[in-house]
Coordinates of C-alpha atoms (C1' of nucleotides) in Angstrom, one line a residue:
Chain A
X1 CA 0.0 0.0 0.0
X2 CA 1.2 3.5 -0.4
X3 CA 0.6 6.4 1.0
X4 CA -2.4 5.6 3.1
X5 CA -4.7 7.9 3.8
X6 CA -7.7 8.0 6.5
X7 CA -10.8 7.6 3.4
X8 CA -13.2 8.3 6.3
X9 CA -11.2 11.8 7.4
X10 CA -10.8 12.4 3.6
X11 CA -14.3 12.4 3.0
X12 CA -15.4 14.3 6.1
X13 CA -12.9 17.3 4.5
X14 CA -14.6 17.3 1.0
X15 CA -18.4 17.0 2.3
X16 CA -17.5 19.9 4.4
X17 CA -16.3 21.4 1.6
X18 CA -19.1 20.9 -0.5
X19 CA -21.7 22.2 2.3
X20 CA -19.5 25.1 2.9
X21 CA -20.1 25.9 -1.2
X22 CA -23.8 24.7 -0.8
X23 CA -24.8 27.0 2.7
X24 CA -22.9 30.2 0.6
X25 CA -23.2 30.3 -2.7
X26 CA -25.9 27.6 -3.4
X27 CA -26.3 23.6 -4.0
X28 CA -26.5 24.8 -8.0
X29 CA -23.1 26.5 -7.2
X30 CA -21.5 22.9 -6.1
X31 CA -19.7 21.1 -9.1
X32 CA -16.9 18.7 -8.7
X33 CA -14.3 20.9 -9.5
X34 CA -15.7 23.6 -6.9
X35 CA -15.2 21.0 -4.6
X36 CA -12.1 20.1 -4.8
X37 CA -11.2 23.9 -5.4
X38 CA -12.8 24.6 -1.9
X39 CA -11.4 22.2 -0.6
X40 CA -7.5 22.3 -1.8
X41 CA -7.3 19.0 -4.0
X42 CA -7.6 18.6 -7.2
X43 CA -10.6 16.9 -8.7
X44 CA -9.4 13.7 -9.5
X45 CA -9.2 13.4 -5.5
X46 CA -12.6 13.8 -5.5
X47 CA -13.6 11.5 -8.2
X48 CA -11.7 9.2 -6.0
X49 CA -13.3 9.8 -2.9
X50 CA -16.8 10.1 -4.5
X51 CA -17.2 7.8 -7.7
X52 CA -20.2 9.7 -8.6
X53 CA -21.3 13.3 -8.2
X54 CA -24.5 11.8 -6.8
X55 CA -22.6 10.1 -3.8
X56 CA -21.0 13.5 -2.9
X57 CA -24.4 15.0 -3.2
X58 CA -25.6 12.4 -0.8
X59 CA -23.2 12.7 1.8
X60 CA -23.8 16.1 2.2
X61 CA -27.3 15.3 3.2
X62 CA -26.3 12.7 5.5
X63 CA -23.8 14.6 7.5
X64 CA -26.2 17.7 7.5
X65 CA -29.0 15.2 9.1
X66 CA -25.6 14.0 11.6
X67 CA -24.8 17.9 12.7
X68 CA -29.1 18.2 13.8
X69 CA -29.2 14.8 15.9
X70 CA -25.9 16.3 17.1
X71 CA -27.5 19.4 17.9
X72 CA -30.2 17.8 19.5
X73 CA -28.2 15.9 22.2
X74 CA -25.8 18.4 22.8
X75 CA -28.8 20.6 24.1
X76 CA -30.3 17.8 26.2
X77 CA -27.4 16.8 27.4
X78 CA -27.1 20.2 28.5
X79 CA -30.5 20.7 30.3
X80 CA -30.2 17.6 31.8
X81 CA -32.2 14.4 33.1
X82 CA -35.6 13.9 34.0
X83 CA -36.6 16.6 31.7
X84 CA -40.5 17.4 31.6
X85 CA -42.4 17.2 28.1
X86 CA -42.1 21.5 28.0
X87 CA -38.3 21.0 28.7
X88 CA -38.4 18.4 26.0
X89 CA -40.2 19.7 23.2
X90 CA -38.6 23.1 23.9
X91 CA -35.1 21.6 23.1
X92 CA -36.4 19.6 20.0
X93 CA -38.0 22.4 18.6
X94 CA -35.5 24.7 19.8
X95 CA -32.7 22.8 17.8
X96 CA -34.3 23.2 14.4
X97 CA -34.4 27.2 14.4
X98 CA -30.9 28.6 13.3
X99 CA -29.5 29.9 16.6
X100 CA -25.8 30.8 16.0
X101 CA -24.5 30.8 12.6
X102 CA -22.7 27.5 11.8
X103 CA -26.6 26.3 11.8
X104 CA -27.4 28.9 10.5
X105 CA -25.5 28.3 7.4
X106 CA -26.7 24.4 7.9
X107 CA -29.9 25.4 7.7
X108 CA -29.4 27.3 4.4
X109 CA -27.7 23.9 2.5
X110 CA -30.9 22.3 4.4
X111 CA -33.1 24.4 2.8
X112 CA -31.0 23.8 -0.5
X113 CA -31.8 20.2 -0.9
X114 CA -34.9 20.6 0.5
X115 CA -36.0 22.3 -2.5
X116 CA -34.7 20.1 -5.0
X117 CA -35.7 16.9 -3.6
X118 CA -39.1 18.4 -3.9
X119 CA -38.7 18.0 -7.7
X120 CA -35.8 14.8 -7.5
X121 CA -37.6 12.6 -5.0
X122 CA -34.8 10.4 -5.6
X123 CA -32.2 12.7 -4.2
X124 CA -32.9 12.5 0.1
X125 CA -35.7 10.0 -0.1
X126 CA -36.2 9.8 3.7
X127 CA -35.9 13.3 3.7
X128 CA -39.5 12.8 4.2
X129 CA -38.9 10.3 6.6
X130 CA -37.0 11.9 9.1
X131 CA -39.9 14.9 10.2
X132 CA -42.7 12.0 9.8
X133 CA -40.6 9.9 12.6
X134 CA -39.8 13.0 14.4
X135 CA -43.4 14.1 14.4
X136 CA -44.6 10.5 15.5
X137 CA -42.4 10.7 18.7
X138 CA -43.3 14.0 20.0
X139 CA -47.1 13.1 19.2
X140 CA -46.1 10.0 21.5
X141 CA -44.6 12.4 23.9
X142 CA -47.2 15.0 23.9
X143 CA -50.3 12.0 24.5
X144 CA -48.3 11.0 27.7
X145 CA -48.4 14.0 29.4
X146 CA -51.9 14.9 28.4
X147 CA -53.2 11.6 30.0
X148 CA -51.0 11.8 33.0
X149 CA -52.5 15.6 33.2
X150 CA -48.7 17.3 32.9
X151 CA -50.1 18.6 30.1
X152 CA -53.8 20.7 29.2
X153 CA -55.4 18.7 27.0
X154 CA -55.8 21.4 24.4
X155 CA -56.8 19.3 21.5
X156 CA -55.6 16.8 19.3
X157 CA -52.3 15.7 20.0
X158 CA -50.8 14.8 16.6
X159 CA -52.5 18.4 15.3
X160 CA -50.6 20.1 17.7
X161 CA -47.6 18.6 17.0
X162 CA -48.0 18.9 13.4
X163 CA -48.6 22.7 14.0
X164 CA -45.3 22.9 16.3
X165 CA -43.4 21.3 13.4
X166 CA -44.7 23.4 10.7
X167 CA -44.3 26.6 13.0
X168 CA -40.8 26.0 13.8
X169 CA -39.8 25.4 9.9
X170 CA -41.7 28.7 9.2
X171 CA -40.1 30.5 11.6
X172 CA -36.5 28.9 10.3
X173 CA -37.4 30.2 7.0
X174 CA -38.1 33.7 8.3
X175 CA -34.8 33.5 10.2
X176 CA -33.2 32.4 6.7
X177 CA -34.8 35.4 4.8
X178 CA -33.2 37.5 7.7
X179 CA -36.8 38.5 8.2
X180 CA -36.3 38.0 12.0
X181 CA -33.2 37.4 14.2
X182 CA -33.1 33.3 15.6
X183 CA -33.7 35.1 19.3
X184 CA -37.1 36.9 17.9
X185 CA -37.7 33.1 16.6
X186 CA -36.9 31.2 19.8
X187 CA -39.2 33.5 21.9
X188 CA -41.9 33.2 19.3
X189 CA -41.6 29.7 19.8
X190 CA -41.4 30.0 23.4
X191 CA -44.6 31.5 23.3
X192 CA -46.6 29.1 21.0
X193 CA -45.1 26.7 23.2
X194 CA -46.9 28.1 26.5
X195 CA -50.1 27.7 25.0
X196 CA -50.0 24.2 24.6
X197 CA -47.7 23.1 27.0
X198 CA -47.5 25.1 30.3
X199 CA -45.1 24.5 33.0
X200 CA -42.7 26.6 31.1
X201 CA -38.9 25.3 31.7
X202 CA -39.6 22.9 34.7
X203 CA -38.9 19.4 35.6
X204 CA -41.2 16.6 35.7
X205 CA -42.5 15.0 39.1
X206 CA -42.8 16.7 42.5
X207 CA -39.6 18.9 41.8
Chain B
X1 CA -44.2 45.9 -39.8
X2 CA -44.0 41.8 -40.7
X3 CA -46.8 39.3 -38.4
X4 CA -47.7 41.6 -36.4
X5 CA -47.7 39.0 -32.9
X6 CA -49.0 39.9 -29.8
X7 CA -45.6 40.1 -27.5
X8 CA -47.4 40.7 -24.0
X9 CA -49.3 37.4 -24.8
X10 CA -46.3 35.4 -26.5
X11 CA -44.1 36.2 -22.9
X12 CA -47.7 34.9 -21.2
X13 CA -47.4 31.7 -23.0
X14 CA -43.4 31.3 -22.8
X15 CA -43.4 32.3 -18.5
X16 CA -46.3 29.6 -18.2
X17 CA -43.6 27.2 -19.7
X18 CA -41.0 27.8 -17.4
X19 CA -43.4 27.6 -14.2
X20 CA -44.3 24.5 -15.5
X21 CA -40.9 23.4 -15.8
X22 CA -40.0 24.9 -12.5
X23 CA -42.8 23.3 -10.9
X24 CA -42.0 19.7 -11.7
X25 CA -38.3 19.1 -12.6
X26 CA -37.3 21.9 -9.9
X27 CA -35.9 25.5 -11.4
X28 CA -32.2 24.0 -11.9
X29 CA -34.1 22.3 -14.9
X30 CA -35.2 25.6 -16.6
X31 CA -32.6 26.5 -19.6
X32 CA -33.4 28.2 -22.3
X33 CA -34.1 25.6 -24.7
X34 CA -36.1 23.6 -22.5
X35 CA -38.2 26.5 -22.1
X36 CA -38.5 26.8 -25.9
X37 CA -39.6 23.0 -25.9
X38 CA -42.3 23.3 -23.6
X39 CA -43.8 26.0 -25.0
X40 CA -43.5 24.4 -28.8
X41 CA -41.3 27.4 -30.4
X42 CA -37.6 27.2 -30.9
X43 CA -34.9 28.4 -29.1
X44 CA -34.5 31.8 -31.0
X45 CA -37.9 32.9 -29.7
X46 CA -37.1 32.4 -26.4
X47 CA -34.4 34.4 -27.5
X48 CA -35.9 37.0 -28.9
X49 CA -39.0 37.7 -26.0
X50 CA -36.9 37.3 -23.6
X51 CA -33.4 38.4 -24.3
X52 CA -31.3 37.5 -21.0
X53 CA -32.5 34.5 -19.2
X54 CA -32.4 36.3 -16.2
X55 CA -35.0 38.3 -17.5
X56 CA -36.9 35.0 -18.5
X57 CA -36.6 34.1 -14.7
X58 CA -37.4 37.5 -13.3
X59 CA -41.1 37.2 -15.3
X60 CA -41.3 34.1 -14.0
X61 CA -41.3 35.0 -10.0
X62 CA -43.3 37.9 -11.4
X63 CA -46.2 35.9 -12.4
X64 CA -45.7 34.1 -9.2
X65 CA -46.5 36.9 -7.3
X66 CA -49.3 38.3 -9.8
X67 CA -50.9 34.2 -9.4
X68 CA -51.0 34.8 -5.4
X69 CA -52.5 38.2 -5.4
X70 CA -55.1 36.9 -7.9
X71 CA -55.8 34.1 -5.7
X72 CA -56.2 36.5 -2.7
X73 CA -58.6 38.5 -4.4
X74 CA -60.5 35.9 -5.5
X75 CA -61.3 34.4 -2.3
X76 CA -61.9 38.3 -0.6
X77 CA -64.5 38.6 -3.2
X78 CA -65.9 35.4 -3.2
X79 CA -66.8 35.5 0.7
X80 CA -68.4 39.3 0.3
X81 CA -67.9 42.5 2.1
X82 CA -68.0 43.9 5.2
X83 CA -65.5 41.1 6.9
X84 CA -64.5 39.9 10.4
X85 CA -60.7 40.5 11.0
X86 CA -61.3 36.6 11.6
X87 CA -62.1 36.2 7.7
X88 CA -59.8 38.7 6.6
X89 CA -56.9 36.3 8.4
X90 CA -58.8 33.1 7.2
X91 CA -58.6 34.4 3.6
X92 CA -55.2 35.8 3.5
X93 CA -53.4 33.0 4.8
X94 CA -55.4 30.4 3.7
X95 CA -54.5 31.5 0.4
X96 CA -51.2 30.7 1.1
X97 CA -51.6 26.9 1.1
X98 CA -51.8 25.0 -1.6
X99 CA -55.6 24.4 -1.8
X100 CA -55.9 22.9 -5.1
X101 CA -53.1 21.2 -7.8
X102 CA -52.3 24.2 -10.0
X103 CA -51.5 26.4 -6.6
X104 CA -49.7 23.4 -5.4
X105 CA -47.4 24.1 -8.5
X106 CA -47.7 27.3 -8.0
X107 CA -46.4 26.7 -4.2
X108 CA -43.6 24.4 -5.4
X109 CA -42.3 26.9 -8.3
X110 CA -42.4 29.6 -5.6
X111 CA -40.2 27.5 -3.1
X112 CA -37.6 26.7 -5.7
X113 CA -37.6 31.0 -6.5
X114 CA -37.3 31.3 -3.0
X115 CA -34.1 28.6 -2.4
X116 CA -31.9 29.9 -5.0
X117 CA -32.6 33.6 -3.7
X118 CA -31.7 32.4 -0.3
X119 CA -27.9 32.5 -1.5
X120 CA -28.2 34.8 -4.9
X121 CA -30.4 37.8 -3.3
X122 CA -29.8 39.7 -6.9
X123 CA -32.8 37.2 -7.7
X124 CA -36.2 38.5 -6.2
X125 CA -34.5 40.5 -3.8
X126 CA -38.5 42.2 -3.2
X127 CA -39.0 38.2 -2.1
X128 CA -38.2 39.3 1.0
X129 CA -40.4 43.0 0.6
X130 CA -43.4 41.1 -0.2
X131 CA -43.8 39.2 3.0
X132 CA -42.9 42.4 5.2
X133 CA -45.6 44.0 3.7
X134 CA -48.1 41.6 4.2
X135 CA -46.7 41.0 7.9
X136 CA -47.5 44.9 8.3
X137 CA -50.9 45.0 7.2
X138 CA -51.7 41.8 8.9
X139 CA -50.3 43.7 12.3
X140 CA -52.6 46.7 11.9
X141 CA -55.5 44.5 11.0
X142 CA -54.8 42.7 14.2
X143 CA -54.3 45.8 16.5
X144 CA -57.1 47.4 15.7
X145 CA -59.3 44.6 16.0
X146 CA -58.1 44.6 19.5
X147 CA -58.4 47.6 20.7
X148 CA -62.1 47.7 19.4
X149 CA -62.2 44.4 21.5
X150 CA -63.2 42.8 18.6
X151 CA -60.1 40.2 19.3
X152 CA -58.9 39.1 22.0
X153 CA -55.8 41.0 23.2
X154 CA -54.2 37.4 23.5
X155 CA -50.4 38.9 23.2
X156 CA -48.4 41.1 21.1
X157 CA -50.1 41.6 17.6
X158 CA -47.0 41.5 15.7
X159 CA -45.6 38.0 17.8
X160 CA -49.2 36.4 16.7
X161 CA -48.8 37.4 13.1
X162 CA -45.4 36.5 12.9
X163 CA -46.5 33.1 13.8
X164 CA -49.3 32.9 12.1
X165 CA -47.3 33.8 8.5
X166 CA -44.7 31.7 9.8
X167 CA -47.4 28.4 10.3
X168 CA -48.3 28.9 6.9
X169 CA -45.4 29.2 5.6
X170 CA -44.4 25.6 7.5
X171 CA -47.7 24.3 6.8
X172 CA -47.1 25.0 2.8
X173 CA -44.0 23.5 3.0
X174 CA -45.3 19.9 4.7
X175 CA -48.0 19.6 2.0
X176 CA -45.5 19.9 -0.7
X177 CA -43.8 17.2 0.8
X178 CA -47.2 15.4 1.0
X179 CA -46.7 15.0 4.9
X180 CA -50.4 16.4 4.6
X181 CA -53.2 17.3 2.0
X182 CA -54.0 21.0 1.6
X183 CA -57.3 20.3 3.8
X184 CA -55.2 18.7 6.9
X185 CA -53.4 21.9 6.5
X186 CA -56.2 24.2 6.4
X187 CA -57.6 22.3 9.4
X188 CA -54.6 23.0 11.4
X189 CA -54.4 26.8 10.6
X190 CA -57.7 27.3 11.2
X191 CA -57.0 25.9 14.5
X192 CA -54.6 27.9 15.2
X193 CA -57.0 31.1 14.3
X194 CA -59.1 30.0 16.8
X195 CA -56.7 30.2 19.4
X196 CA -55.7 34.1 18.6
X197 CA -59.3 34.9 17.3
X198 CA -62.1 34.0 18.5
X199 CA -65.5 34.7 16.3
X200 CA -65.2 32.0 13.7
X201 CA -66.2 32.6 10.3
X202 CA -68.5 35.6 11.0
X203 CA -68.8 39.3 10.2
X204 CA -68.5 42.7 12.4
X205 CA -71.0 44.6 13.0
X206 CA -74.7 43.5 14.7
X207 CA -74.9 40.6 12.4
Chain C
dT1 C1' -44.5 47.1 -56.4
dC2 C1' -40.6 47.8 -53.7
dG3 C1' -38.1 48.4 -49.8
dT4 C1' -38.3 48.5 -44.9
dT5 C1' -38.7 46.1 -40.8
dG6 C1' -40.6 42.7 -37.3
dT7 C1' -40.2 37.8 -36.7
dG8 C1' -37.9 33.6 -36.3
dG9 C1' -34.9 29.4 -38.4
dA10 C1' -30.2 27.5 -38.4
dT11 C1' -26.0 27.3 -36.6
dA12 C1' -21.8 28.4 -34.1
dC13 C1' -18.8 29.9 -30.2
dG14 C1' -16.7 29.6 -25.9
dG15 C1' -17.4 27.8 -21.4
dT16 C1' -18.5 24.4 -17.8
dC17 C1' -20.2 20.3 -16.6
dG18 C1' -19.8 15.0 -15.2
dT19 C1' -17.0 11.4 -16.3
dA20 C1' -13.3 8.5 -18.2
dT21 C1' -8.5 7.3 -19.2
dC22 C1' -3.5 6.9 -18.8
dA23 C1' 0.4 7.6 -16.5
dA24 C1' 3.3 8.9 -12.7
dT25 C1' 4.2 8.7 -8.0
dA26 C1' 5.0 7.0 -3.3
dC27 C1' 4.8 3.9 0.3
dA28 C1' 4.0 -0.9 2.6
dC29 C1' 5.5 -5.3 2.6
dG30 C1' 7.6 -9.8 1.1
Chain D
dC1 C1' 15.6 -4.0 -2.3
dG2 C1' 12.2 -4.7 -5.5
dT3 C1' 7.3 -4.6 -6.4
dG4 C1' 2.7 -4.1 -6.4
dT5 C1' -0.9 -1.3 -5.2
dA6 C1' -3.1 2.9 -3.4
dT7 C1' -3.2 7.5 -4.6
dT8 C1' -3.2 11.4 -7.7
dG9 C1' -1.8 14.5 -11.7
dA10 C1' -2.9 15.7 -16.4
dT11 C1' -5.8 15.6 -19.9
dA12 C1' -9.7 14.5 -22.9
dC13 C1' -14.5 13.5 -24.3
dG14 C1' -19.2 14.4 -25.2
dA15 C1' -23.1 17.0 -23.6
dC16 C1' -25.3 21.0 -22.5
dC17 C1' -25.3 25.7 -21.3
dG18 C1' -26.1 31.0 -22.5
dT19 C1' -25.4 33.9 -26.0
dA20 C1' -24.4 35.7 -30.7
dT21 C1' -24.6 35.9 -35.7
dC22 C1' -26.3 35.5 -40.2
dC23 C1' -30.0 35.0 -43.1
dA24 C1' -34.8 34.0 -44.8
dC25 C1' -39.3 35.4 -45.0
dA26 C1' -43.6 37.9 -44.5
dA27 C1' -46.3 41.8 -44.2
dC28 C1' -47.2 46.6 -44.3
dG29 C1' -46.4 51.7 -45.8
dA30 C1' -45.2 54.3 -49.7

DNA sequence: TCGTTGTGGATACGGTCGTATCAATACACG
DNA sequence: CGTGTATTGATACGACCGTATCCACAACGA
């Protein structure tokens, strides 16, 4: 063998590369050879690395759906255990708006393939997948609490989920169109978030 | 003067073309020539209507915007004078959803527009105008319907608006990923009116 | 009728794209 | 120390892109 390099670490240099091109200048701005411009090879290396322009398009997606979940757990690891459904759905939610501007830009190459898988189902398949799952487990969340009474039993549990979701993508798109800053968003949140669920911020059980 | 064409009508027919182009294979399929094949003429047309294709592009979020203001006005009319600030909301923002398949289209060629000038603001820079100004009227509408206590002074008018546009927006975006039908959607917004105001579906006044 | 002019067909140019090919390098290992 | 293989440089190919050019034709005013 020759000169042995880490594939895995290789890879993880040109899909940040290609997001980098994708969050900035657009996903219709990202060619192989931008790549490997961005990114300081040349573009055989990325032929290489990615047989097809498809596979580099793909692991964009996938590490871009890696950086939410890490998102995610990073914040509830960071509130803590034995969080109450508020706590919860505050930190779920809260991790989808654009707060600082790494996810900011994430959110921008999000919204990039967003758009074209709309017209390329092929390209992020369970790109759908991923909301419908993360819907089902808050709707799961949300029927707990409302039959062990942490929670008013405002209405519907899967509608209100469903309007949480779709309220927290609006307000990342207004945060996007820098038609409102990502704190304006979080409180607006906040606020939707007091109607359905009280017991703003607290912890579940006698605490 | 030679055949004497109608050019206001020919760029009608050749924008219709690219929305339905934009619509289905997504706006990174729109070139020139494809636009030429969908609307039956040949390239030099194209050409000659439309000299840059940025300014083929430009007509085309054009019409977008003329589509959404027609379909405002339709439904304004259509449900009569004299409306509740309930309605008035009902109306405006249910016209944002897709309600039917042509402004499903209409809602997918719009999201593409919106994608690329996410990253290119040169393109539709008013895209971000448009929704300021309709956040603004929305905000008076509400106020005043407050202070007459015609509404229920529930929070700040211009937090409920902004969540309102911004549950649209999210709702549009989960029915073009058919997470939900147009009516699901509706359902949920209306919901969501009730919550901010009350007086469903009727008009001010005695009545 | 003739010439002027609006309309559009045919074709070409330079550029970028994704992908393929061939060779040169450089290192691990027998 | 050789050698084979993993890595990568250089370059080319065909396709499509936006745009430009040249020319044919048709109709209207004079």
């Amino acid at each position: 063998m020759p000169k042995r390099v880490d594939h895995e670490e290789r890879r993880a240099h040109l899909t940040a590369a290609l997001l980098r091109i994708a969050s900035t200048r657009g996903l219709q701005a990202v060619s192989m050879r931008e790549v490997a411009a961005e990114a300081g090879v040349s573009l055989r290396v990325v032929q290489y690395y990615f047989t097809d322009k498809r596979t580099l398009l793909d692991s964009g997606l996938i590490e871009l759906a890696a950086r939410l979940d890490r998102r995610v757990k990073q914040r509830a690891s960071a509130a803590g255990s034995g969080l109450s459904v508020r706590a919860v759905f505050d930190i779920v939610l809260g991790a989808i708006l654009p707060g600082d501007e790494q996810s900011r830009l994430d959110a921008l190459a999000w919204t990039a393939y967003y758009a074209v898988a709309l017209t390329d189902p092929s390209l992020g398949a369970d790109g759908v997948h991923f909301p419908n799952a993360l819907e089902d487990w808050l709707t799961a969340r949300l029927t707990v609490a409302q039959q062990d009474g942490a929670a008013p039993a405002a209405g519907d549990p899967r509608t209100e989920v469903a309007a949480l979701l779709a309220l927290a993508n609006g307000l990342t798109a207004s945060v996007l169109g820098r038609q409102r800053t990502g704190e304006e968003a979080a409180g607006i949140l906040r606020h939707a978030l007091d109607r359905v669920l009280a017991d703003p911020r607290g912890r579940v059980g006698p605490g």
